[in-house]
Amino acid sequence: MRKKIFSGVQPTGNLHLGNYLGAIKNFVKLNNEDQNECVFCVVDLHAITVAQDPKKLKENIYETVATFIASGINPEKSIIFNQSKVSAHSETAWILSCVARMGWLNRMTQFKEKAGKDKEKASIGLYSYPVLMAADILLYDTTHVPVGDDQKQHLELCRDIAQKFNNDFNVGDFFKLPEPLIQKEFSRIMSLRDGTKKMSKSESSDLSRINLTDDKDQIVNKIKKAKTDPLPMPSSLEDLNNRPEAKNLIGIYSSLNDFTLEKTVKEFSEKNFSDFKKILSDVCVEKIEPISNKIKKLLNEKNYIDKILSEGSKKAEDIASKKIKNIKEIVGF
Ligand code: TYM
């Protein structure tokens, strides 16, 4: 089946193994399937929902594109662009924010987590961020959205907004309802320091994540220091349920190798963690170090990245400008 793929990554620095295994690895796979049309967006408008240093933001945009390419996305085949270059994203977000309901947004758990205790001080952008995400997706008649588990609720909201718009204006299936593509077993990679918390760019301890720009020594050191529990390695899948750190490391190993959890559990059943960690480090280095080296190399070729972004935004603009024209007609502008 011909899939129209759209996904986005925020250029907020520290792209990590969670971003890679939860999302980018899947982008590469979808990019390599001939029949798919893929759009991968560096969502800089989303990034400024929390304060950003403008100079760093610019660097992080380059780094995000470099990460896409270093991971294996082919810019000749997929559209890569940054969101702020195509004005239809902001325009559609405004129109959709008049369709989305406060009650729906109030249920978004990511806002609650990110805003923390002092919601009054969070930006309005942070609150309405999932509406902008819906605009991103719906502008491209997207059929499938590859994301990590943390974005599932935002995709459900996107479908609700699309459906309400179609009903309110009686326009059939003008907005297509997109399906999430979430990796079954490895949709949420957890912190290396606390298996109950998501691996995240914003976590203060760098030891909690493997950055895609880490070198061999950093990767080995982080796996060595990763939290485990005092028991030997689990001997069954059920055994993983109450052992979040073990489950996470086994998940990372399985995902990097394209193994099922079950296969890995069998392979290391009852063994000790230190032996497993050595093997896990080797795999991590084997898979991540080449990406890290390539990112560093590409960051010295900013003209090449500028060219990709400029060609990508032209192609994206072509698609999005047609859709926004129709959206405006539908609402009566
Ligand atoms: P962002 O930038 O936070 O994350 C990018 C992608 O990485 C996934 N991810 C993870 N997956 C597994 N384990 C983790 N620990 C982990 N951390 C992050 C995220 O699920 C995501 O797929 N709102 C989005 C960006 C966005 C978008 C879109 C995505 C904007 N518009 C349209 C899809 C479609 C975000 O902030 O992702």
mmCIF file with all atom_site columns, C-alpha atoms and ligand atoms in Angstrom, residues 6-10 16 18-19 22-23 43 46 83 110 114 129 133 136-137 145-151 154 186-190 198-201, ligand 1:
data_model
loop_
_atom_site.group_PDB
_atom_site.id
_atom_site.type_symbol
_atom_site.label_atom_id
_atom_site.label_alt_id
_atom_site.label_comp_id
_atom_site.label_asym_id
_atom_site.label_entity_id
_atom_site.label_seq_id
_atom_site.pdbx_PDB_ins_code
_atom_site.Cartn_x
_atom_site.Cartn_y
_atom_site.Cartn_z
_atom_site.occupancy
_atom_site.B_iso_or_equiv
_atom_site.pdbx_formal_charge
_atom_site.auth_seq_id
_atom_site.auth_comp_id
_atom_site.auth_asym_id
_atom_site.auth_atom_id
_atom_site.pdbx_PDB_model_num
ATOM   1  C CA  . PHE A 1 6   ? 4.854  12.537 8.062  1.00 0.00 ? 6   PHE A CA  1
ATOM   2  C CA  . SER A 1 7   ? 6.814  12.910 11.253 1.00 0.00 ? 7   SER A CA  1
ATOM   3  C CA  . GLY A 1 8   ? 8.654  15.611 13.148 1.00 0.00 ? 8   GLY A CA  1
ATOM   4  C CA  . VAL A 1 9   ? 11.516 15.999 15.588 1.00 0.00 ? 9   VAL A CA  1
ATOM   5  C CA  . GLN A 1 10  ? 12.169 19.058 17.737 1.00 0.00 ? 10  GLN A CA  1
ATOM   6  C CA  . HIS A 1 16  ? 19.299 10.351 21.921 1.00 0.00 ? 16  HIS A CA  1
ATOM   7  C CA  . GLY A 1 18  ? 15.144 6.987  22.538 1.00 0.00 ? 18  GLY A CA  1
ATOM   8  C CA  . ASN A 1 19  ? 14.561 9.299  19.566 1.00 0.00 ? 19  ASN A CA  1
ATOM   9  C CA  . GLY A 1 22  ? 11.402 5.079  19.008 1.00 0.00 ? 22  GLY A CA  1
ATOM   10 C CA  . ALA A 1 23  ? 11.209 7.126  15.809 1.00 0.00 ? 23  ALA A CA  1
ATOM   11 C CA  . VAL A 1 43  ? 9.781  21.278 14.060 1.00 0.00 ? 43  VAL A CA  1
ATOM   12 C CA  . HIS A 1 46  ? 7.427  23.495 18.400 1.00 0.00 ? 46  HIS A CA  1
ATOM   13 C CA  . GLN A 1 83  ? 8.545  23.884 9.816  1.00 0.00 ? 83  GLN A CA  1
ATOM   14 C CA  . GLN A 1 110 ? 2.537  15.734 28.077 1.00 0.00 ? 110 GLN A CA  1
ATOM   15 C CA  . LYS A 1 114 ? 6.152  19.639 30.809 1.00 0.00 ? 114 LYS A CA  1
ATOM   16 C CA  . TYR A 1 129 ? 1.378  22.537 20.807 1.00 0.00 ? 129 TYR A CA  1
ATOM   17 C CA  . MET A 1 133 ? 1.234  19.037 15.477 1.00 0.00 ? 133 MET A CA  1
ATOM   18 C CA  . ASP A 1 136 ? 1.675  19.484 10.459 1.00 0.00 ? 136 ASP A CA  1
ATOM   19 C CA  . ILE A 1 137 ? 0.140  16.086 9.869  1.00 0.00 ? 137 ILE A CA  1
ATOM   20 C CA  . VAL A 1 145 ? 2.792  8.862  11.461 1.00 0.00 ? 145 VAL A CA  1
ATOM   21 C CA  . PRO A 1 146 ? 5.834  7.054  12.899 1.00 0.00 ? 146 PRO A CA  1
ATOM   22 C CA  . VAL A 1 147 ? 6.358  8.202  16.509 1.00 0.00 ? 147 VAL A CA  1
ATOM   23 C CA  . GLY A 1 148 ? 7.333  6.983  19.967 1.00 0.00 ? 148 GLY A CA  1
ATOM   24 C CA  . ASP A 1 149 ? 4.673  6.032  22.482 1.00 0.00 ? 149 ASP A CA  1
ATOM   25 C CA  . ASP A 1 150 ? 4.733  9.479  24.152 1.00 0.00 ? 150 ASP A CA  1
ATOM   26 C CA  . GLN A 1 151 ? 3.101  11.029 21.061 1.00 0.00 ? 151 GLN A CA  1
ATOM   27 C CA  . HIS A 1 154 ? -1.370 13.775 20.422 1.00 0.00 ? 154 HIS A CA  1
ATOM   28 C CA  . PHE A 1 186 ? 10.277 -0.647 22.070 1.00 0.00 ? 186 PHE A CA  1
ATOM   29 C CA  . SER A 1 187 ? 8.016  2.379  21.821 1.00 0.00 ? 187 SER A CA  1
ATOM   30 C CA  . ARG A 1 188 ? 9.374  3.976  25.011 1.00 0.00 ? 188 ARG A CA  1
ATOM   31 C CA  . ILE A 1 189 ? 13.075 3.854  25.818 1.00 0.00 ? 189 ILE A CA  1
ATOM   32 C CA  . MET A 1 190 ? 13.677 4.697  29.451 1.00 0.00 ? 190 MET A CA  1
ATOM   33 C CA  . LYS A 1 198 ? 11.449 8.234  29.820 1.00 0.00 ? 198 LYS A CA  1
ATOM   34 C CA  . MET A 1 199 ? 14.874 8.820  28.269 1.00 0.00 ? 199 MET A CA  1
ATOM   35 C CA  . SER A 1 200 ? 14.736 12.534 27.575 1.00 0.00 ? 200 SER A CA  1
ATOM   36 C CA  . LYS A 1 201 ? 16.698 15.428 26.080 1.00 0.00 ? 201 LYS A CA  1
HETATM 37 P P1  . TYM B 2 .   ? 10.241 14.938 20.077 1.00 0.00 ? 1   TYM B P1  1
HETATM 38 O O1  . TYM B 2 .   ? 11.143 15.885 19.378 1.00 0.00 ? 1   TYM B O1  1
HETATM 39 O O2  . TYM B 2 .   ? 10.076 15.060 21.542 1.00 0.00 ? 1   TYM B O2  1
HETATM 40 O O3  . TYM B 2 .   ? 10.720 13.453 19.787 1.00 0.00 ? 1   TYM B O3  1
HETATM 41 C C1  . TYM B 2 .   ? 10.976 12.981 18.468 1.00 0.00 ? 1   TYM B C1  1
HETATM 42 C C2  . TYM B 2 .   ? 10.522 11.546 18.338 1.00 0.00 ? 1   TYM B C2  1
HETATM 43 O O4  . TYM B 2 .   ? 11.224 10.719 19.266 1.00 0.00 ? 1   TYM B O4  1
HETATM 44 C C3  . TYM B 2 .   ? 10.289 9.951  20.040 1.00 0.00 ? 1   TYM B C3  1
HETATM 45 N N1  . TYM B 2 .   ? 10.851 9.772  21.398 1.00 0.00 ? 1   TYM B N1  1
HETATM 46 C C4  . TYM B 2 .   ? 10.986 8.581  21.992 1.00 0.00 ? 1   TYM B C4  1
HETATM 47 N N2  . TYM B 2 .   ? 10.690 7.327  21.585 1.00 0.00 ? 1   TYM B N2  1
HETATM 48 C C5  . TYM B 2 .   ? 10.964 6.316  22.434 1.00 0.00 ? 1   TYM B C5  1
HETATM 49 N N3  . TYM B 2 .   ? 11.531 6.501  23.659 1.00 0.00 ? 1   TYM B N3  1
HETATM 50 C C6  . TYM B 2 .   ? 11.849 7.729  24.116 1.00 0.00 ? 1   TYM B C6  1
HETATM 51 N N4  . TYM B 2 .   ? 12.413 7.885  25.303 1.00 0.00 ? 1   TYM B N4  1
HETATM 52 C C7  . TYM B 2 .   ? 11.570 8.842  23.268 1.00 0.00 ? 1   TYM B C7  1
HETATM 53 N N5  . TYM B 2 .   ? 11.754 10.184 23.390 1.00 0.00 ? 1   TYM B N5  1
HETATM 54 C C8  . TYM B 2 .   ? 11.295 10.729 22.233 1.00 0.00 ? 1   TYM B C8  1
HETATM 55 C C9  . TYM B 2 .   ? 9.026  10.798 20.054 1.00 0.00 ? 1   TYM B C9  1
HETATM 56 O O5  . TYM B 2 .   ? 7.898  10.010 20.310 1.00 0.00 ? 1   TYM B O5  1
HETATM 57 C C10 . TYM B 2 .   ? 9.020  11.376 18.658 1.00 0.00 ? 1   TYM B C10 1
HETATM 58 O O6  . TYM B 2 .   ? 8.450  10.465 17.739 1.00 0.00 ? 1   TYM B O6  1
HETATM 59 N N6  . TYM B 2 .   ? 5.626  16.651 19.077 1.00 0.00 ? 1   TYM B N6  1
HETATM 60 C C11 . TYM B 2 .   ? 6.716  15.859 18.556 1.00 0.00 ? 1   TYM B C11 1
HETATM 61 C C12 . TYM B 2 .   ? 7.242  16.393 17.236 1.00 0.00 ? 1   TYM B C12 1
HETATM 62 C C13 . TYM B 2 .   ? 6.225  16.622 16.182 1.00 0.00 ? 1   TYM B C13 1
HETATM 63 C C14 . TYM B 2 .   ? 5.587  15.622 15.400 1.00 0.00 ? 1   TYM B C14 1
HETATM 64 C C15 . TYM B 2 .   ? 4.749  16.342 14.502 1.00 0.00 ? 1   TYM B C15 1
HETATM 65 C C16 . TYM B 2 .   ? 5.662  14.240 15.366 1.00 0.00 ? 1   TYM B C16 1
HETATM 66 C C17 . TYM B 2 .   ? 5.760  17.835 15.775 1.00 0.00 ? 1   TYM B C17 1
HETATM 67 N N7  . TYM B 2 .   ? 4.865  17.649 14.754 1.00 0.00 ? 1   TYM B N7  1
HETATM 68 C C18 . TYM B 2 .   ? 3.946  15.655 13.575 1.00 0.00 ? 1   TYM B C18 1
HETATM 69 C C19 . TYM B 2 .   ? 4.867  13.569 14.427 1.00 0.00 ? 1   TYM B C19 1
HETATM 70 C C20 . TYM B 2 .   ? 4.023  14.281 13.561 1.00 0.00 ? 1   TYM B C20 1
HETATM 71 C C21 . TYM B 2 .   ? 7.874  15.905 19.555 1.00 0.00 ? 1   TYM B C21 1
HETATM 72 O O7  . TYM B 2 .   ? 7.972  16.788 20.343 1.00 0.00 ? 1   TYM B O7  1
HETATM 73 O O8  . TYM B 2 .   ? 8.820  14.918 19.362 1.00 0.00 ? 1   TYM B O8  1
#
